[in-house]
Structures are given as structure tokens and as C-alpha cells.
Coordinates of C-alpha atoms in Angstrom, one line a residue:
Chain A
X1 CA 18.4 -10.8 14.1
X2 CA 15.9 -9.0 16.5
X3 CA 13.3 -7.1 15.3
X4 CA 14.6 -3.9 17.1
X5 CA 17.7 -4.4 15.3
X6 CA 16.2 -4.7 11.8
X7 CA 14.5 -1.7 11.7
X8 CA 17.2 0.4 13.4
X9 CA 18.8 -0.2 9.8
X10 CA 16.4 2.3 8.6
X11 CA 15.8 5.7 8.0
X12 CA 12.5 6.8 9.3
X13 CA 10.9 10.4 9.5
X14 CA 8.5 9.7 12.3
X15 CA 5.3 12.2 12.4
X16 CA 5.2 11.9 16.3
X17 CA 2.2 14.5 16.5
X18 CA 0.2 12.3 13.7
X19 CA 0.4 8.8 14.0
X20 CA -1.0 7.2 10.8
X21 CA -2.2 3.9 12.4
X22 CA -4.8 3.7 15.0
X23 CA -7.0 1.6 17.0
X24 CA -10.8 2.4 16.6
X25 CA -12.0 0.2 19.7
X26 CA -9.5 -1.1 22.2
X27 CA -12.7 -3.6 23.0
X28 CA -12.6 -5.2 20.4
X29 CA -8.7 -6.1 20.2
X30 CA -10.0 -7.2 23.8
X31 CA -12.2 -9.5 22.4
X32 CA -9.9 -10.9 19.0
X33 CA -9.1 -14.2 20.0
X34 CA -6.1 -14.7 17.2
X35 CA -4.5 -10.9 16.8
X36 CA -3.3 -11.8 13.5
X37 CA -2.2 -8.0 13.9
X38 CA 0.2 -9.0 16.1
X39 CA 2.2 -12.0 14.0
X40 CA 1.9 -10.7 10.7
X41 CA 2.9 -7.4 11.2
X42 CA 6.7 -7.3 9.4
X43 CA 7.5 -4.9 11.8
X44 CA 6.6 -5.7 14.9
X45 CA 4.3 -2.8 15.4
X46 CA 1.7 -4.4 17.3
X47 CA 2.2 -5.6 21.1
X48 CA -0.7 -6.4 23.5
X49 CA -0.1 -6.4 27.1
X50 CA -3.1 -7.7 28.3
X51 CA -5.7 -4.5 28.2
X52 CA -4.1 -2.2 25.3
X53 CA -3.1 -2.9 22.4
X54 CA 0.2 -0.7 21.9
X55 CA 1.1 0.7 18.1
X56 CA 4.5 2.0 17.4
X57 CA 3.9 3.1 14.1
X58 CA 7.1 4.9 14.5
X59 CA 9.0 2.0 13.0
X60 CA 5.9 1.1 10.4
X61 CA 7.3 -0.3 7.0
X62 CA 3.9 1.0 5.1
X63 CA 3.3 -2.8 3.6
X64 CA -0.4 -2.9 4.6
X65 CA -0.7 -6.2 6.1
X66 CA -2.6 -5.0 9.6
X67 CA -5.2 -3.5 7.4
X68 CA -5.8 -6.8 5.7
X69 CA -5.8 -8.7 8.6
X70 CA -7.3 -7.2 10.9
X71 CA -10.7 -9.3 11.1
X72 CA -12.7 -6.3 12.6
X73 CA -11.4 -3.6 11.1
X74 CA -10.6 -2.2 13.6
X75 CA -7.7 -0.4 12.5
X76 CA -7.6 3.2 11.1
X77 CA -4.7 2.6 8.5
X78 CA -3.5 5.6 6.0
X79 CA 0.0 6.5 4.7
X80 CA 2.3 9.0 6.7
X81 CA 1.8 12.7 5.6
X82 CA 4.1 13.4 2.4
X83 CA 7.7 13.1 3.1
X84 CA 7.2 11.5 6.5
X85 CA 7.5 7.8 7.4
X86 CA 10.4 5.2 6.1
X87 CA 12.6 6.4 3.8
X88 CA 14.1 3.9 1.9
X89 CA 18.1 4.4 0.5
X90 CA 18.1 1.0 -1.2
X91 CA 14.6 -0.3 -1.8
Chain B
X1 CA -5.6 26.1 -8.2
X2 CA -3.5 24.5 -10.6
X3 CA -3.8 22.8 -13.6
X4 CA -2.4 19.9 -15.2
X5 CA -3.8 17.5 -18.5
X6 CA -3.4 14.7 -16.3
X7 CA -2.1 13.8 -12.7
X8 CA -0.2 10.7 -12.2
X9 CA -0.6 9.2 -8.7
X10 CA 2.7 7.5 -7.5
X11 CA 6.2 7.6 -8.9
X12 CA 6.4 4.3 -9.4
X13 CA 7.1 2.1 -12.4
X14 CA 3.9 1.9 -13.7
X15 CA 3.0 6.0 -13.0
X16 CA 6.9 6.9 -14.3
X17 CA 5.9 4.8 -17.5
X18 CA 2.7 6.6 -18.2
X19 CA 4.4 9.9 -17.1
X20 CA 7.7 9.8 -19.9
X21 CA 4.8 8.7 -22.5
X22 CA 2.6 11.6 -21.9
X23 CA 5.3 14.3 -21.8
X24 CA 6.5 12.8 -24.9
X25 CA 3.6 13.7 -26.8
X26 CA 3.5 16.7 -25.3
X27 CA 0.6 16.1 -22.6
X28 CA 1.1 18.4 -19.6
X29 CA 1.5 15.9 -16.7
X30 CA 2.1 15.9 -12.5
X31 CA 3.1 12.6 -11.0
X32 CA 2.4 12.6 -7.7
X33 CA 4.9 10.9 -4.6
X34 CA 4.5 10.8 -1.3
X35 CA 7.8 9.9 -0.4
X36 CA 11.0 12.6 -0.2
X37 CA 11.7 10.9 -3.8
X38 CA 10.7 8.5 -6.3
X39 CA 12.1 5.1 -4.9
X40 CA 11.9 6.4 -1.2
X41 CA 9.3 4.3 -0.4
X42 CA 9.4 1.6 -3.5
X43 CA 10.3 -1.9 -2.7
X44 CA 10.5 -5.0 -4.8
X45 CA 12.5 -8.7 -4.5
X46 CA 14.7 -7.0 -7.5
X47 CA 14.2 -8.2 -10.5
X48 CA 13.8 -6.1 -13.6
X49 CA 12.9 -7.4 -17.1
X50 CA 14.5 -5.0 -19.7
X51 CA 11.5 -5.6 -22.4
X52 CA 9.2 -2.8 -21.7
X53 CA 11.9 -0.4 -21.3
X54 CA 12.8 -0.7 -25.0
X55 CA 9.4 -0.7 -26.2
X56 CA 8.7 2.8 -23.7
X57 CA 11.9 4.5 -24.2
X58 CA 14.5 2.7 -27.0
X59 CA 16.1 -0.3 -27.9
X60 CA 19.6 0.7 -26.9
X61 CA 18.4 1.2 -22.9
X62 CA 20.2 -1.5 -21.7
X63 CA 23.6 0.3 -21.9
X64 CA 21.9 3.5 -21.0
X65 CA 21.1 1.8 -17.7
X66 CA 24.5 0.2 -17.3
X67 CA 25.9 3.4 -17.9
X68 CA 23.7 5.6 -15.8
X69 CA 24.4 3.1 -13.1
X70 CA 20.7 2.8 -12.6
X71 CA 20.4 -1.0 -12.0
X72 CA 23.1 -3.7 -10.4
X73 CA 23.8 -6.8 -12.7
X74 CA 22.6 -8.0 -15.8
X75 CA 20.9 -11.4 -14.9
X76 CA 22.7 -14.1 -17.2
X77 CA 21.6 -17.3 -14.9
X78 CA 18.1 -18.2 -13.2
X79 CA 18.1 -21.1 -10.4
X80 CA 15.2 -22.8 -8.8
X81 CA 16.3 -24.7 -5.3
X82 CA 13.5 -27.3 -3.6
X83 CA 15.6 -27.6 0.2
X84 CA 14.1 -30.2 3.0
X85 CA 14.9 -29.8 6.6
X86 CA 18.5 -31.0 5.2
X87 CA 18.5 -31.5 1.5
X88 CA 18.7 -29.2 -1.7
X89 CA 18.1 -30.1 -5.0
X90 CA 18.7 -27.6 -7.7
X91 CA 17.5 -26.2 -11.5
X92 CA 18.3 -23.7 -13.1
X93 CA 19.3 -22.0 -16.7
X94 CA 22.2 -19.7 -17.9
X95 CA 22.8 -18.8 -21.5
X96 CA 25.1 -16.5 -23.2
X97 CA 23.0 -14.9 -25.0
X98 CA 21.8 -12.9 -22.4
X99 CA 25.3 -11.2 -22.0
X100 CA 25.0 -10.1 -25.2
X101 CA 21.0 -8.5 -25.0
X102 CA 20.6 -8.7 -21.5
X103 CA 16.4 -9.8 -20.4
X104 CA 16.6 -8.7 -16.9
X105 CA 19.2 -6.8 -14.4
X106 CA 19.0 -6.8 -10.7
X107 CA 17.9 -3.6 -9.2
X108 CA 17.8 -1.6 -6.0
X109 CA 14.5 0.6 -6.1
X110 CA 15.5 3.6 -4.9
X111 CA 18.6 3.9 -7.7
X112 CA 15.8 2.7 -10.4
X113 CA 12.8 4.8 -9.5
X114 CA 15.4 7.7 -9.4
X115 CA 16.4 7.6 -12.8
X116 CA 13.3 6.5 -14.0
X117 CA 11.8 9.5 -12.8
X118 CA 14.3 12.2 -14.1
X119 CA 14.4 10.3 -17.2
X120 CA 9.7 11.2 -17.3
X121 CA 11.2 14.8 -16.0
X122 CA 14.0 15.0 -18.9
X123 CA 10.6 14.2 -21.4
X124 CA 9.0 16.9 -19.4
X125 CA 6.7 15.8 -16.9
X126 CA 6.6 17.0 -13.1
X127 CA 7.6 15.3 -10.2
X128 CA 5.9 16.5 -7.3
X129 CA 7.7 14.6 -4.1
X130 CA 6.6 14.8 -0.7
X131 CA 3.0 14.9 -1.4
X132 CA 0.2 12.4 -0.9
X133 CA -3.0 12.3 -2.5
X134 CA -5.6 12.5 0.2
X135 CA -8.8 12.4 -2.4
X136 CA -10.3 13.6 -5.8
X137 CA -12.1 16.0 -7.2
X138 CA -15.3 15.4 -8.0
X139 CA -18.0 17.6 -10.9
X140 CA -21.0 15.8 -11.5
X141 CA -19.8 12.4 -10.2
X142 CA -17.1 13.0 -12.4
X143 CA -13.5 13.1 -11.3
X144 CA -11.7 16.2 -12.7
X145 CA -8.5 16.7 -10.1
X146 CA -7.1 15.6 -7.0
X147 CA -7.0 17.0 -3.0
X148 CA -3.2 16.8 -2.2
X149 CA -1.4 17.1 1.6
X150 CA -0.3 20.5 0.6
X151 CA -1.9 23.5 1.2
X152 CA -4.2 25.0 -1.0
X153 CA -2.7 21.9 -3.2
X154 CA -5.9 20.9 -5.4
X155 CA -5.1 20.0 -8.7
X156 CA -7.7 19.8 -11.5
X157 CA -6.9 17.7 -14.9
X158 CA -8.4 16.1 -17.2
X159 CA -7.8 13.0 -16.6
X160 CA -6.4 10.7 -13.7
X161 CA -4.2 7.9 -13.1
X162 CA -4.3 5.8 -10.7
X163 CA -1.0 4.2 -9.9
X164 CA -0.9 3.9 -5.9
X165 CA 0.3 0.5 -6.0
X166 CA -0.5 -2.7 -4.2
X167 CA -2.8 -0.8 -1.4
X168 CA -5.5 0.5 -3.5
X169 CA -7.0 3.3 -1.2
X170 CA -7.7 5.8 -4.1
X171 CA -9.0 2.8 -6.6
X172 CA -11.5 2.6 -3.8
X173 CA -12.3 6.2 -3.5
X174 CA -12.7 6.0 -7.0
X175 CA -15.4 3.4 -6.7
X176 CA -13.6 1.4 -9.1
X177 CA -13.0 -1.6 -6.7
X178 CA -15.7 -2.6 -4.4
X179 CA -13.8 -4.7 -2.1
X180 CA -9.9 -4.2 -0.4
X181 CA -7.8 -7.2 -0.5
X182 CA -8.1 -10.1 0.9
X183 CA -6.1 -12.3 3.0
X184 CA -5.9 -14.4 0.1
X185 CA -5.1 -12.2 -2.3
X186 CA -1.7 -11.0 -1.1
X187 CA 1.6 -12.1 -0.1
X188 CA 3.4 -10.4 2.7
X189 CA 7.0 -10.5 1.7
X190 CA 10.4 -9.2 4.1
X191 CA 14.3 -8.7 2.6
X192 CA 17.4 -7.4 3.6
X193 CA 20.1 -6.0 1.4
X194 CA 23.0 -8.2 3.0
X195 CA 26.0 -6.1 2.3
X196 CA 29.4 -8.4 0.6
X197 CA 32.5 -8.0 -1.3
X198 CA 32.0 -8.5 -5.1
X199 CA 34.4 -11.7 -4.7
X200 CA 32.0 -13.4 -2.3
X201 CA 28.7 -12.5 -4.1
X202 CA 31.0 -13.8 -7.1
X203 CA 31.2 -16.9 -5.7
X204 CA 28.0 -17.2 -4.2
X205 CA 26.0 -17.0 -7.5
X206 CA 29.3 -18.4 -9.9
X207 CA 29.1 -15.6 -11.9
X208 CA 32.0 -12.4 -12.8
X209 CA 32.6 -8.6 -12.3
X210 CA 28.9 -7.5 -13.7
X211 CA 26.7 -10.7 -14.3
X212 CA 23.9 -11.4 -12.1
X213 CA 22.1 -14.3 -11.1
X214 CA 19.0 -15.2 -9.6
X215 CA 17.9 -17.9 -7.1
X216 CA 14.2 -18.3 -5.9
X217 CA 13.8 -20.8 -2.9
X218 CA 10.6 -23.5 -2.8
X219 CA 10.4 -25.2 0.4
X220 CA 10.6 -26.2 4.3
X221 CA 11.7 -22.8 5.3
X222 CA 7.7 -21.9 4.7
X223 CA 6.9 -24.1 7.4
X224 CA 4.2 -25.2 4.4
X225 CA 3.1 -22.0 3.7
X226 CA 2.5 -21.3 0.1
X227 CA 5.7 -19.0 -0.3
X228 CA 8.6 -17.9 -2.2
X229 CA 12.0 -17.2 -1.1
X230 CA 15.0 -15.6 -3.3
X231 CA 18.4 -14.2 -3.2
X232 CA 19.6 -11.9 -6.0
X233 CA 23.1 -11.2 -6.5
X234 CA 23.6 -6.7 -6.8
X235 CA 26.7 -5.0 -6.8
X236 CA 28.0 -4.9 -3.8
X237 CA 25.4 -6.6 -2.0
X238 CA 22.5 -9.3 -2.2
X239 CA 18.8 -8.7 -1.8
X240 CA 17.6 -12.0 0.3
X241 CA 13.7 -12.1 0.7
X242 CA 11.0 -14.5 1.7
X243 CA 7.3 -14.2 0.9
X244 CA 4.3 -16.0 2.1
X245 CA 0.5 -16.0 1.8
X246 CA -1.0 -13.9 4.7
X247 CA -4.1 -15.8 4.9
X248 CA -1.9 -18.9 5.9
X249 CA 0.6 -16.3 8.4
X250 CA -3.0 -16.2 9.4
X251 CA -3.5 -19.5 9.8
X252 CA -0.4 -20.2 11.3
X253 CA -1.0 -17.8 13.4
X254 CA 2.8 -18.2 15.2
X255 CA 5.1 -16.7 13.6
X256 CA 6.2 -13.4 12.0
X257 CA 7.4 -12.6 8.9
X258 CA 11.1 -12.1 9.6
X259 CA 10.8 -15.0 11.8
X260 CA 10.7 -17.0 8.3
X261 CA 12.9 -15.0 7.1
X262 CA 15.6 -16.1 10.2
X263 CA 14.4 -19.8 9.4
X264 CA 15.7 -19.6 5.9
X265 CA 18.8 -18.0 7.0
X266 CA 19.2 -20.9 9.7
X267 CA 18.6 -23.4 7.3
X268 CA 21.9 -25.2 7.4
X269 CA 22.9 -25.3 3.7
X270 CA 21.6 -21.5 2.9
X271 CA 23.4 -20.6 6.1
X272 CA 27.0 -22.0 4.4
X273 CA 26.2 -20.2 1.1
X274 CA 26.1 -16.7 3.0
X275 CA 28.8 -17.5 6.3
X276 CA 28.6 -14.8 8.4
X277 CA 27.7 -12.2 6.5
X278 CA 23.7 -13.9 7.0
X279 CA 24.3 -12.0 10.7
X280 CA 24.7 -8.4 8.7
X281 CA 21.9 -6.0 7.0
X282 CA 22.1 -2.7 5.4
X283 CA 18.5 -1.7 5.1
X284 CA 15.3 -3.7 6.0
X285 CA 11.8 -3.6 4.2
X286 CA 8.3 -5.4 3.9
X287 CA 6.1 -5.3 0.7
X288 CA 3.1 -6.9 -0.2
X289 CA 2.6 -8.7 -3.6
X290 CA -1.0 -9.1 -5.2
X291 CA -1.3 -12.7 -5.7
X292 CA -4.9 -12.6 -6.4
X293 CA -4.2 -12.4 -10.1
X294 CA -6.8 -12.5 -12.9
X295 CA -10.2 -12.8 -10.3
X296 CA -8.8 -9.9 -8.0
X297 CA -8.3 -7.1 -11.0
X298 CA -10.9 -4.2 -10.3
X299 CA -12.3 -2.0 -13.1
X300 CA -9.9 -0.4 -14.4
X301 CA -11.0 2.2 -16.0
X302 CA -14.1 4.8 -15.8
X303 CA -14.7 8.4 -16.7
X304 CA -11.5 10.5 -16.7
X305 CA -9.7 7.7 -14.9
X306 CA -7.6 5.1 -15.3
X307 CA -5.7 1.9 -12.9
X308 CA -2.3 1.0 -13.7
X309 CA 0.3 -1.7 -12.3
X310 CA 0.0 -2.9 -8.8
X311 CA -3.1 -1.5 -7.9
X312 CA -4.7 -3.0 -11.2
X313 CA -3.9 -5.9 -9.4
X314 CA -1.4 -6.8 -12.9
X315 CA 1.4 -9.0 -11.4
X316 CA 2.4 -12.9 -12.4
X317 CA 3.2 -13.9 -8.9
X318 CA 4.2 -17.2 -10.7
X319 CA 6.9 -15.9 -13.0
X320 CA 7.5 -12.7 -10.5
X321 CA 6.5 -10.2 -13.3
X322 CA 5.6 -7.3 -11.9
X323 CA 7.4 -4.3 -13.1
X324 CA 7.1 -5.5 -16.5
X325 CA 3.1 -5.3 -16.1
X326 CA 3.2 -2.2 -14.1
X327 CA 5.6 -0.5 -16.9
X328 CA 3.8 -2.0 -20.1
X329 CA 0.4 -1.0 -18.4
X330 CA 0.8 2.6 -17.5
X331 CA 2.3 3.0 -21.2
X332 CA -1.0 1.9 -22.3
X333 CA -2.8 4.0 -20.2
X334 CA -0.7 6.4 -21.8
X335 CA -1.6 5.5 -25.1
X336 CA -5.3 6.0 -24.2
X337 CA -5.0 9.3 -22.9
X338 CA -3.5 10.8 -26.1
X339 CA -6.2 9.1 -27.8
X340 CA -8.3 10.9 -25.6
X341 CA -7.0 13.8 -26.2
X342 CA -7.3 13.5 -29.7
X343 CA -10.6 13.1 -30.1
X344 CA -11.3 15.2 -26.8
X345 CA -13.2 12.1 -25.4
X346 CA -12.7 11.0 -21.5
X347 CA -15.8 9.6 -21.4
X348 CA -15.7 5.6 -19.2
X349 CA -16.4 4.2 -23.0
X350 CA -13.8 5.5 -24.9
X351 CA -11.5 4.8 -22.2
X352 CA -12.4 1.4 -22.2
X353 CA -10.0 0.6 -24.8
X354 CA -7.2 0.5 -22.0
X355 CA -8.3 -2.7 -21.5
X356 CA -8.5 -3.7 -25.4
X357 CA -4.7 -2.9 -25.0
X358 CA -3.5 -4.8 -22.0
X359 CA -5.8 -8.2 -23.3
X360 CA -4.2 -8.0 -26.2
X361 CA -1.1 -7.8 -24.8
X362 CA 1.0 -10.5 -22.6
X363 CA -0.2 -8.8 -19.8
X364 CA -3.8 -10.0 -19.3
X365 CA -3.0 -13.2 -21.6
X366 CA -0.5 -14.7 -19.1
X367 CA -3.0 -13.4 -16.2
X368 CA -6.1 -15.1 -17.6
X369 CA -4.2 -18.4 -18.2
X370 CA -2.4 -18.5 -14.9
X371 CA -5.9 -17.3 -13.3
X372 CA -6.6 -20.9 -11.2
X373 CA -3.3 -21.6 -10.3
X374 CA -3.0 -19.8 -7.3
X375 CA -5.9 -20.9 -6.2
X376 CA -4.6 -24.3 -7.2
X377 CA -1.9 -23.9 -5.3
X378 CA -3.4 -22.4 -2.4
X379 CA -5.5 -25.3 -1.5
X380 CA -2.8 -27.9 -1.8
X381 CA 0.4 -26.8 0.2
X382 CA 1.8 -30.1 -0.7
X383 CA 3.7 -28.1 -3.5
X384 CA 5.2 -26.3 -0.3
X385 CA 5.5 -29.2 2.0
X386 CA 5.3 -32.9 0.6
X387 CA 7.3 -32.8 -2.7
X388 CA 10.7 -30.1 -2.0
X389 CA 11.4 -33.1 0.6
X390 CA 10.2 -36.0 -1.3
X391 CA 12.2 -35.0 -4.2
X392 CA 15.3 -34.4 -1.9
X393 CA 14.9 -38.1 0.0
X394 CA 14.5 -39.4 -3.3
X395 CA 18.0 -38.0 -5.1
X396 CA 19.3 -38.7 -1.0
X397 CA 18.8 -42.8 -2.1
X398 CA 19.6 -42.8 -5.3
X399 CA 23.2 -40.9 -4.9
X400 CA 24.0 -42.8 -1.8
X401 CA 26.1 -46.1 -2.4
X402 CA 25.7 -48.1 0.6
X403 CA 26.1 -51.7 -1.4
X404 CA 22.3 -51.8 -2.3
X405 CA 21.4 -53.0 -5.7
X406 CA 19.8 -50.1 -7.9
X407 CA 16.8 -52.5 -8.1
X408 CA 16.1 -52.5 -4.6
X409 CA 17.0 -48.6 -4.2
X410 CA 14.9 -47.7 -7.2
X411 CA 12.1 -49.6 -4.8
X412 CA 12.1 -48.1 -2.2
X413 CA 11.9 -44.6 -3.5
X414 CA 9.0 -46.0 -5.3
X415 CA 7.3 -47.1 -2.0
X416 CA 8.3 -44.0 -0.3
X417 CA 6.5 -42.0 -3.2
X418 CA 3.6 -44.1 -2.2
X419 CA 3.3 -44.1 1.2
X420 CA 4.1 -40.3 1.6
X421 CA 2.3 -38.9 -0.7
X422 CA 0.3 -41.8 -3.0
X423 CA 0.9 -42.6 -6.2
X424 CA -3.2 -41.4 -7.2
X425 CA -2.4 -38.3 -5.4
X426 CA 0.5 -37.7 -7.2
X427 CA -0.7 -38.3 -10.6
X428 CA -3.9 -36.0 -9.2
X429 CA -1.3 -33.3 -8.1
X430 CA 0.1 -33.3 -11.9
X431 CA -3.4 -33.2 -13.3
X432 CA -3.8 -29.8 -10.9
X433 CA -0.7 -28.6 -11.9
X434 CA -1.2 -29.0 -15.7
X435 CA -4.4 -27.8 -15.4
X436 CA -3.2 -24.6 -13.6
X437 CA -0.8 -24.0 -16.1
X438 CA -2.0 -25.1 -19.7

């Protein structure tokens, strides 16, 4: 199964106007040889296409993998505002 | 502003424990969520031991669960499978007794952490959903509230607790853990609720109408990362999940977590067991799991503030305990509080006697004697790579008749033993092992 189709299994109460992921310094994703961001992210948040480094935290799961990856820390990670974000029926 | 005894941060099982303990004894207590409601955003492989529930809330809850719907199926068989690229070789237990005083049920998080939490309301706590916790309060570098996402929504207590869950953000804040997680201290881990008729889940897992089963997966599906995968039978549906180290996704470096996921799925004897129903989801999540046991706990306690489950770093990754931990230890940091409150005393060293309780408690026993076996097993993936295919060749000869002699096919298991993997090395593996476990 695709990763598209995965998460369209979800409920999710995107915050478009505050995303809760961010990238401090596109440079240095520039620079990051590996972007473990990219593979380990469950989701599939993470796409570079060869300058930017693209975050569709609209379909994040909240697990908290990019923030331990992330050899720079170079990314701004906090939870969704209250009520927003995925929204689990089964868990 | 508003003013509770304590605040509770997160309606999970650990903050829902503490919370029904509080109220019981009459503490005025907030638990804090920041998901639309408890469960919303809670995830686990689905497992549920029914101990702490009878020590927190009575001996007869199993039936009150069963009744109030609240979990899936009471777990009366537990399997182990080692699988190769084509092999599967299986253990496993089942006993009677546990239909009778069920140990653990199956459960979908969003049904449990439901009831859990109107069961800490029905005691009298409050649930405030919706809300996250953005900081504390601070009075003379003490903490004495909370800063929530809702306006004008500071809340001053007493006393905290800290039960955010594997991310520990506020632990931090707190200045009770120095360090976040590391790579090697976590487990990422992806499942699906695969939707199924009770007849096919009934003959999946061997079981009828409401027993459960469990099946954890050790393996080549891990690519030889260290990693667990497992299927658990629910209602109407299974929970099939696969979990691996992030530092060696890291090192890997190729492939994504529900790429694994599809490789277990694909594997051709696990891809029998489920037909086509593999090809179907009803919901898909990702969750980490603190692996780093006893080494990666941070303080857990200071003034007018306590760490509970997850965040406390208090899971078994070996014997998936979790739950139990986070429920056993935010009923002792409910025990603590009251003592607190008798004596009037918040102070870091009264406190301190939360962790008194959990080491003398299963809790931090089976922590502290597990703590070099991930480590252990971290640094020698053979566990994950070498022996669930060495042990499958090996039953492979010796169940094949071809006309050999028993001699000669007890030889050559013997020499593929030592070729693949030595016999020194294996004896050294065992030494490891044992010593990880003793």
C-alpha cells in the first residue's frame, strides 16, 4: 500500500495557518548527506527535490522520529494546537 | 486564573491512573489532553495487562471491561514466530486459566483511554480535551501551574504531573531530563487495524467468539534490524505492527517504516495467514517506544513535580510492558501526592519517595535487570539475522525425509551451525544472552 493511501485512512484536523514542523535552515538540509528525515519519517512527510526540503505536516502522525533524527537539529518540532492534527478512531 | 491541587499532563494511561487515584481521595485534579479526547491521539501495539487495573480500581474489573466494551478479547494464547526468507518456526503458550482470570485483553486505544478517562471523571477528576500544555509556571524556580493553548488558560496547582508520554518536551522544560532521545533509545513502530470477519480472525489466531491471541514476529522481515513485529487478534479486526530501532532505520538508511511493514506483509507465509484482507486498512498510525530502558530514565521527580509512564522512560520493550508501568507508576505518583498533601510537604525530598515506590515495585526491578540487554542486543543483530534462519534451515533438514540417515542429517546441521555462525560464537551469543537476562 502507498503511503498516500495509508494516511488517507485517517482523520486529520490540519492547522493550515500553523504548521507545527518546520525547517530552521534549508542550508543545512542542503548540506545532510543521509536525510534520515526523509526514510524514517512513518509518514512520508519529508520530500527533497533537490533545493527544498518540502514538509507536509498535514498528514504528520505526531510519533517524533524527525526530531530524533535529524542530525542538525534542524527541525522546529512541537505538537499541533489542542484539538488539531490526527485524530485517531481506533488507536 | 484557575486553580487546581494538581494538573495531570496527558490523558493517557499513566496520567488517567494518577488522575482516578487523586479524585478518589478527594484531591482536586485537571488532566490535561491535547487531543479532541482521551485516546484521540493514543497509540499502542495493543496489549493490555489486567494487573494494575485491579490493584487501581478493583479486583472484579475484568468483567467491568468486558462489559463496558472497553477492550477487544481476553488474551488466552501468546506465540513467538522466528520466519527466514521462507521458513517459520513457532512457540508459543495457551492455558485455561486465563479464561477463567483473564492477564491481558487486546485493546484499541481510543475505546480504552475513553473509558479510562470517564471512569478518573466518574471519581471526580476533570478532563480538559483539546488543550496542550505549552509550559509551566514558575515562583522562585519552583513550578506551581501550567501555561495552556487556551486563552487566559494558566492554571496554578500544587503539584504537577508529568505524563506527556514517550516525547518528553515538558520533562525537559522541567529540567528534569538533560538530554532528548536518542537514536538509540527508541523504536519507531507503524500498524494498521486490518479490518475481518470474526470467523477469519477465528481462524487466524485458533481461538472462539471472545478469546484473543497474540503473535509477535522475530525475524527477516527486519532486514536485520533489531525489531519486533506482531499481529493481535480484536473483535472485528487485527492490529498488525512492526517496530524497529531508529538508529539502525538510520543506518539503513533505505527504507521506510511502512516499507517493513509491506515486507512483512509480502513475506510469503504471513501473506497466506491474512489472504487478501493484507491489501485492506481501517486506520493507520506510527508510535515510538522507549527502548532505552533502565540508563535512559530521567529524574523523575523534583519540587512539586513528578514523571510518570512513558516519558519516565518505564517500559520493558522485552516483555512489551508498557501500560502496565505507565498505570502502576502514575498510581504511585498518586500515592505520593496524597502523602504530600498530608503532611503539606512538595518539597524534591519528600517527593523522592516516588521512586522508593516504583524500585520496590516490579517496575524498576525488571528495568534494572533487563538494563544491558538492549544494549546486548543492539550490538549483535545476529539475534535479528543469523539465528530466525539458522533455526528454520535446521528444523528444514531435520523434517525433510529425502533417504538420508539421521546420522548424516544430524551432521550437517551441525556443520551448518558451524560454518554460519561458529560454534564459539554461538556459545558466546548464549553467554550474552544469559547475561542480559539473569
Amino acid at each position: 500500500m502507498k503511503i498516500e493511501d495509508r494516511l488517507f485512512l485517517n482523520r486529520y484536523r490540519a492547522d493550515e495557518e500553523h504548521p507545527h514542523l518546520k525547517i530552521k535552515d534549508m542550508d543545512v538540509c542542503k548540506n545532510c548527506k543521509d536525510k534520515p528525515c526523509i526514510n524514517c519519517c512513518p509518514a512520508g512527510v519529508y520530500q527533497w527535490d533537490g533545493e527544498f526540503m518540502e514538509v507536509k505536516f498535514e498528514g504528520c502522525l505526531e510519533c517524533g522520529t524527525c526530531r530524533i533524527v535529524c542530525p542538525y537539529n534542524n527541525i522546529e518540532w512541537e505538537y499541533p494546537n489542542g484539538n488539531y492534527g490526527i485524530l485517531y478512531k481506533f488507536g | 486564573m484557575i486553580e487546581f491541587d494538581v494538573v495531570v499532563i496527558g490523558a493517557g494511561p499513566a496520567g488517567l491512573a494518577a488522575a482516578y487515584k487523586l479524585a478518589k481521595n478527594n484531591i482536586k485534579v485537571a488532566v490535561i489532553e491535547k487531543g479532541e479526547y482521551p485516546g484521540s491521539k493514543n497509540v499502542m501495539g495493543g496489549v493490555l495487562y489486567v494487573d494494575p487495573l485491579r490493584k487501581l480500581i478493583s479486583e472484579d474489573i475484568a468483567d467491568e471491561l468486558i462489559k463496558a466494551k472497553a477492550v477487544e478479547r481476553n488474551v488466552i494464547e501468546q506465540n513467538m514466530w522466528f520466519i527466514s526468507d521462507d521458513g517459520l518456526v513457532k512457540g508459543g503458550h495457551r492455558n485455561e486459566k486465563w479464561k477463567e482470570k483473564p492477564n491481558a485483553f487486546t485493546v484499541l486505544r481510543a475505546k480504552f483511554d475513553s473509558w479510562f478517562a470517564n471512569k478518573a471523571k466518574e471519581a471526580g477528576a476533570l478532563i480538559l480535551p483539546k488543550t496542550k500544555v505549552e509550559d509551566f509556571i514558575w515562583e522562585n524556580n519552583v513550578i506551581c501551574g501550567v501555561k495552556t493553548s487556551r486563552p487566559e488558560g494558566d492554571i496554578k496547582c500544587k503539584a504537577v504531573i508529568i505524563a506527556e508520554g514517550v516525547n518528553p518536551l515538558l520533562t525537559m522544560k522541567a529540567g528534569l531530563r538533560k538530554e532528548d532521545l536518542s537514536p538509540k533509545m527508541a523504536a519507531i513502530a507503524v500498524k494498521e487495524i486490518i479490518p475481518m470477519p470474526k470467523e477469519v480472525i477465528n481462524n487466524i489466531f485458533g481461538v472462539k467468539e471472545s478469546d484473543g491471541a497474540t503473535l509477535e514476529i522475530i525475524g527477516s522481515w527486519s532486514q536485520g534490524m533489531m525489531g519486533i513485529a506482531f499481529l493481535y487478534a480484536n473483535k472485528n479486526s487485527i492490529s498488525l505492527g512492526a517496530g524497529v530501532l531508529i538508529e539502525d532505520l538510520m543506518k539503513n538508511n533505505k527504507i521506510t517504516p511502512y516499507e517493513i511493514l509491506d515486507n512483512l506483509k509480502n513475506h510469503p507465509i504471513i501473506a497466506d495467514l491474512l489472504g487478501d484482507y493484507r491489501k485492506t486498512a481501517n486506520e493507520y498510525m506510527a508510535h515510538l517506544i522507549p527502548e532505552g530502558g533502565y540508563y535512559s530514565i530521567p529524574k523523575l521527580y523534583g519540587n512539586n513535580v513528578l514523571v510518570a509512564g512513558d516519558a519516565g522512560m518505564l517500559v520493558n520493550s522485552i516483555h512489551r510492558e508498557g501500560s502496565n508501568h505507565a498505570i502502576t507508576s502514575g498510581m504511585f505518583a498518586a500515592e505520593t501526592l496524597i502523602e504530600a498533601f498530608e503532611k503539606n510537604d512538595f518539597s524534591e525530598s519528600f517527593l523522592k519517595r516516588y521512586v522508593t515506590k516504583l524500585e520496590n515495585s516490579f517496575v524498576m526491578k525488571d528495568l534494572k535487570k533487563y538494563r544491558n540487554l538492549t544494549s546486548i542486543m543492539e550490538k549483535n543483530h545476529q539475534f535479528f539475522e543469523v539465528y530466525p534462519s539458522l533455526i528454520n534451515d535446521s528444523a528444514y533438514r531435520f523434517l525433510t525425509v529425502d533417504g538420508t540417515p539421521k546420522y548424516d542429517i544430524q551432521k550437517e546441521i551441525f556443520d551448518m551451525l558451524r560454518t554460519r555462525r561458529g560454534l564459539l560464537g554461538i556459545a558466546g551469543d548464549a553467554l550474552k544472552f544469559w547475561k542480559g537476562v539473569r
